[in-house]
PDB file of C-alpha atoms in Angstrom:
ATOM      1  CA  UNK A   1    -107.818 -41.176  14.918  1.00 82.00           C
ATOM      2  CA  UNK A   2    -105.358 -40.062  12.086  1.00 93.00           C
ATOM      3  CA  UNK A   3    -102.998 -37.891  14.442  1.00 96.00           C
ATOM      4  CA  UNK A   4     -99.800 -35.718  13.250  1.00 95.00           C
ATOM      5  CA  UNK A   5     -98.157 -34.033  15.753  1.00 96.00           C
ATOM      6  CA  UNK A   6     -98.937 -36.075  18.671  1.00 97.00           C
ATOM      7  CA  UNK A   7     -97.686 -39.663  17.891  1.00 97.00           C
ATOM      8  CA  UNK A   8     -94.541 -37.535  16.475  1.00 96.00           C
ATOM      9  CA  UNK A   9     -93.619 -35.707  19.087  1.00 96.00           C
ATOM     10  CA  UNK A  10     -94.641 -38.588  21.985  1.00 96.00           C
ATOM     11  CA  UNK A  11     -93.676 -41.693  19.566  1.00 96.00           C
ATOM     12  CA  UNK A  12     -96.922 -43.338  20.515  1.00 96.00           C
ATOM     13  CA  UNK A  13    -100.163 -43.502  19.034  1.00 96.00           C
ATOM     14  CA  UNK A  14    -103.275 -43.203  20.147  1.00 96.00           C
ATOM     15  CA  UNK A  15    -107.061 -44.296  19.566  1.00 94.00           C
ATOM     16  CA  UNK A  16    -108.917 -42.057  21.074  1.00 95.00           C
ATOM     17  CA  UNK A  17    -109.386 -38.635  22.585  1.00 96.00           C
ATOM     18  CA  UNK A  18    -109.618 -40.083  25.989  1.00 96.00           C
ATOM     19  CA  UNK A  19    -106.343 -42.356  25.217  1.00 97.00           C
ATOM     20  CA  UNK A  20    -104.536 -38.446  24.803  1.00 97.00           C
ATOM     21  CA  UNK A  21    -106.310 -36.807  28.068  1.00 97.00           C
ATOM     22  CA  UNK A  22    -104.849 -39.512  29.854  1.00 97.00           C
ATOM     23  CA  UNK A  23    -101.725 -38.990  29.096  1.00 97.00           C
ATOM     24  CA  UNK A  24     -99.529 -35.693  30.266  1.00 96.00           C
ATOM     25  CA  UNK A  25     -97.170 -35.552  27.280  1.00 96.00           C
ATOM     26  CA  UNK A  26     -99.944 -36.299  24.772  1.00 97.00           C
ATOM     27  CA  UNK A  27    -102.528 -33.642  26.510  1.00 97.00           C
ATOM     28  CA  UNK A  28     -99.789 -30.967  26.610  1.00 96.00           C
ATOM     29  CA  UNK A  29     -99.713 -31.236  22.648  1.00 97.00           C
ATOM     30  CA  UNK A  30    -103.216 -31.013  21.677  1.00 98.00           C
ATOM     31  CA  UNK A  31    -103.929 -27.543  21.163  1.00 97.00           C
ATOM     32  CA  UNK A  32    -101.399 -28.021  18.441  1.00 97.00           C
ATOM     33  CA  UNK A  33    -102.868 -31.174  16.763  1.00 97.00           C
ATOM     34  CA  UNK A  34    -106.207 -29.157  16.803  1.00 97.00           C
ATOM     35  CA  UNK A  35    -104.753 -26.347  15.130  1.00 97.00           C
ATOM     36  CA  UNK A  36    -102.106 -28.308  12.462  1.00 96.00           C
ATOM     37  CA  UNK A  37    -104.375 -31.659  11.987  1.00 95.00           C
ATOM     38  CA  UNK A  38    -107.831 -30.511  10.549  1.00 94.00           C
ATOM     39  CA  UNK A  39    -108.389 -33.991   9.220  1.00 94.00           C
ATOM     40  CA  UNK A  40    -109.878 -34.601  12.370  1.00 95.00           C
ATOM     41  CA  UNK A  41    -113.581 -33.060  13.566  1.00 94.00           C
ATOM     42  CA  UNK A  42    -112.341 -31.776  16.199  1.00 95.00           C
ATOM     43  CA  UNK A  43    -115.998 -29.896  16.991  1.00 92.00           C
ATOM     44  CA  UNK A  44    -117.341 -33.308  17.912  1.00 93.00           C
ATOM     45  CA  UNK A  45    -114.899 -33.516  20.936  1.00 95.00           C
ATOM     46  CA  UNK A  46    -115.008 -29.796  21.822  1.00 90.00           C
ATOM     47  CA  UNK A  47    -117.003 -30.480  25.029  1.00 93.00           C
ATOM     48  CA  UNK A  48    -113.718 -32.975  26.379  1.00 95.00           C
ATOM     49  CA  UNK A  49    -111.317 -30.439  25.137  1.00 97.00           C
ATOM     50  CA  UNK A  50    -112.390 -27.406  25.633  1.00 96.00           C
ATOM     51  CA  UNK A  51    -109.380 -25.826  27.018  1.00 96.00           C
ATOM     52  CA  UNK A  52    -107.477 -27.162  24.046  1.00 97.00           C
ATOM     53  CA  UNK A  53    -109.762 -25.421  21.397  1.00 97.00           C
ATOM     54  CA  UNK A  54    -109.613 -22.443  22.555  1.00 96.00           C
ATOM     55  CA  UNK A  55    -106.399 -22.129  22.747  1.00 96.00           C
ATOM     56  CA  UNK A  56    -105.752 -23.420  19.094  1.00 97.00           C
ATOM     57  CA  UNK A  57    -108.691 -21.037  18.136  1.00 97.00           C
ATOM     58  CA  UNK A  58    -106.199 -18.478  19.784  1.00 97.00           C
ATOM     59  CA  UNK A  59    -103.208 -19.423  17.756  1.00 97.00           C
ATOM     60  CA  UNK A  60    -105.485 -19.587  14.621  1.00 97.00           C
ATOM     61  CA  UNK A  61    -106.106 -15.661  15.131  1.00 96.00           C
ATOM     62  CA  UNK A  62    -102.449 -14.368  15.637  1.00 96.00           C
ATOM     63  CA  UNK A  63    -101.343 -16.595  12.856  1.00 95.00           C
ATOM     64  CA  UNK A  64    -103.805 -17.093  10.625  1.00 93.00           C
ATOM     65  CA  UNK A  65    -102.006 -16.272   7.152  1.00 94.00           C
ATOM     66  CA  UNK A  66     -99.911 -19.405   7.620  1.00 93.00           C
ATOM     67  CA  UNK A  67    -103.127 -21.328   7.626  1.00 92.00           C
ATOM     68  CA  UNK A  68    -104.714 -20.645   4.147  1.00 89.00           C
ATOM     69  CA  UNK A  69    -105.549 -24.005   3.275  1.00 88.00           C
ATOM     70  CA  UNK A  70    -107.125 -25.280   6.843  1.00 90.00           C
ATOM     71  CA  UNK A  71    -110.546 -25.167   8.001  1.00 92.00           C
ATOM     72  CA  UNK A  72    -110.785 -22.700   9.657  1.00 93.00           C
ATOM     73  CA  UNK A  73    -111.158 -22.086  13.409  1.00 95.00           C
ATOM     74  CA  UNK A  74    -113.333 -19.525  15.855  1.00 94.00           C
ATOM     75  CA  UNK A  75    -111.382 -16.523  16.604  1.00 95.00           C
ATOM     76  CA  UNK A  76    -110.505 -15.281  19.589  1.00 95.00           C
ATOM     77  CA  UNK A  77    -108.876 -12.540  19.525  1.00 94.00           C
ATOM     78  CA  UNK A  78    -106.120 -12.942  22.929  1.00 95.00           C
ATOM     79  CA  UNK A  79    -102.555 -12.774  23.245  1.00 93.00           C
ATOM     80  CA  UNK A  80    -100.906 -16.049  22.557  1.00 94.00           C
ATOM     81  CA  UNK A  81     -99.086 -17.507  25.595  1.00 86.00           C
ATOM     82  CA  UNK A  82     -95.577 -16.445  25.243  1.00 87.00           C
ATOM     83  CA  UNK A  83     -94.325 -19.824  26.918  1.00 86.00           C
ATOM     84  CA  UNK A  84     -95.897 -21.914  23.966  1.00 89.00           C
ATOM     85  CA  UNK A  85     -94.655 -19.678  20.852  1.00 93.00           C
ATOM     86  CA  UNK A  86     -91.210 -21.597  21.011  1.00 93.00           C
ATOM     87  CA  UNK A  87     -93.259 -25.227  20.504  1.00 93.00           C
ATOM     88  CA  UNK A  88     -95.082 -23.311  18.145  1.00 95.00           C
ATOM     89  CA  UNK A  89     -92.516 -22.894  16.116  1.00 95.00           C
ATOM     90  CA  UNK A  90     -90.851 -26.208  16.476  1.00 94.00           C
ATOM     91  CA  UNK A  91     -93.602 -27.921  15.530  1.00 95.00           C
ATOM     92  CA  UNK A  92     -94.320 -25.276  12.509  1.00 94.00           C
ATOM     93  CA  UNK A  93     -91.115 -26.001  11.250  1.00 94.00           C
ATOM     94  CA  UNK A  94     -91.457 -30.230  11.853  1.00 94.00           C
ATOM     95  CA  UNK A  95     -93.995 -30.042   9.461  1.00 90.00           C
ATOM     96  CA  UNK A  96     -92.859 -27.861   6.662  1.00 85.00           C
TER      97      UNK A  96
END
């Protein structure tokens, strides 16, 4: 797995989706790899991850003009948890 934010923001990498549900720091990141990292097909995991997906597929709603270039994501139109818009942002600004 080519991850971005993840191995970043944990300073360990991982080979597999199973390797990141396992782990608490890793798990708590990967709506945000879903949403930033579209290198990945993230459709073939969405079964394991649901939770995760949907709530990038959230993010991807309320923010879509800063992802022009992505593939894009369902949306789902819900109110973005306002305890995660602060990580958001940090990791927004990580990788511009």
């Amino acid at each position: 797995m080519k991850l971005k934010i993840i191995p970043a923001f944990t300073g360990k990498e991982y080979l597999s989706i199973d390797e990141i549900l396992k782990d608490k720091k890793a798990k708590k990141l990967l709506w945000a790899e879903i949403l930033f990292n579209d290198e990945i097909d993230w459709e073939k995991y969405k079964e394991k991850i649901k939770e995760d997906y949907k709530q990038a597929a959230v993010f991807y709603t309320n923010f879509k003009y800063l992802f022009k270039n992505r593939k894009p994501l369902p949306e789902i139109k819900e109110r973005v948890d306002e305890r995660k818009i602060r990580r958001f942002e940090e990791i927004y600004r990580f990788l511009s």
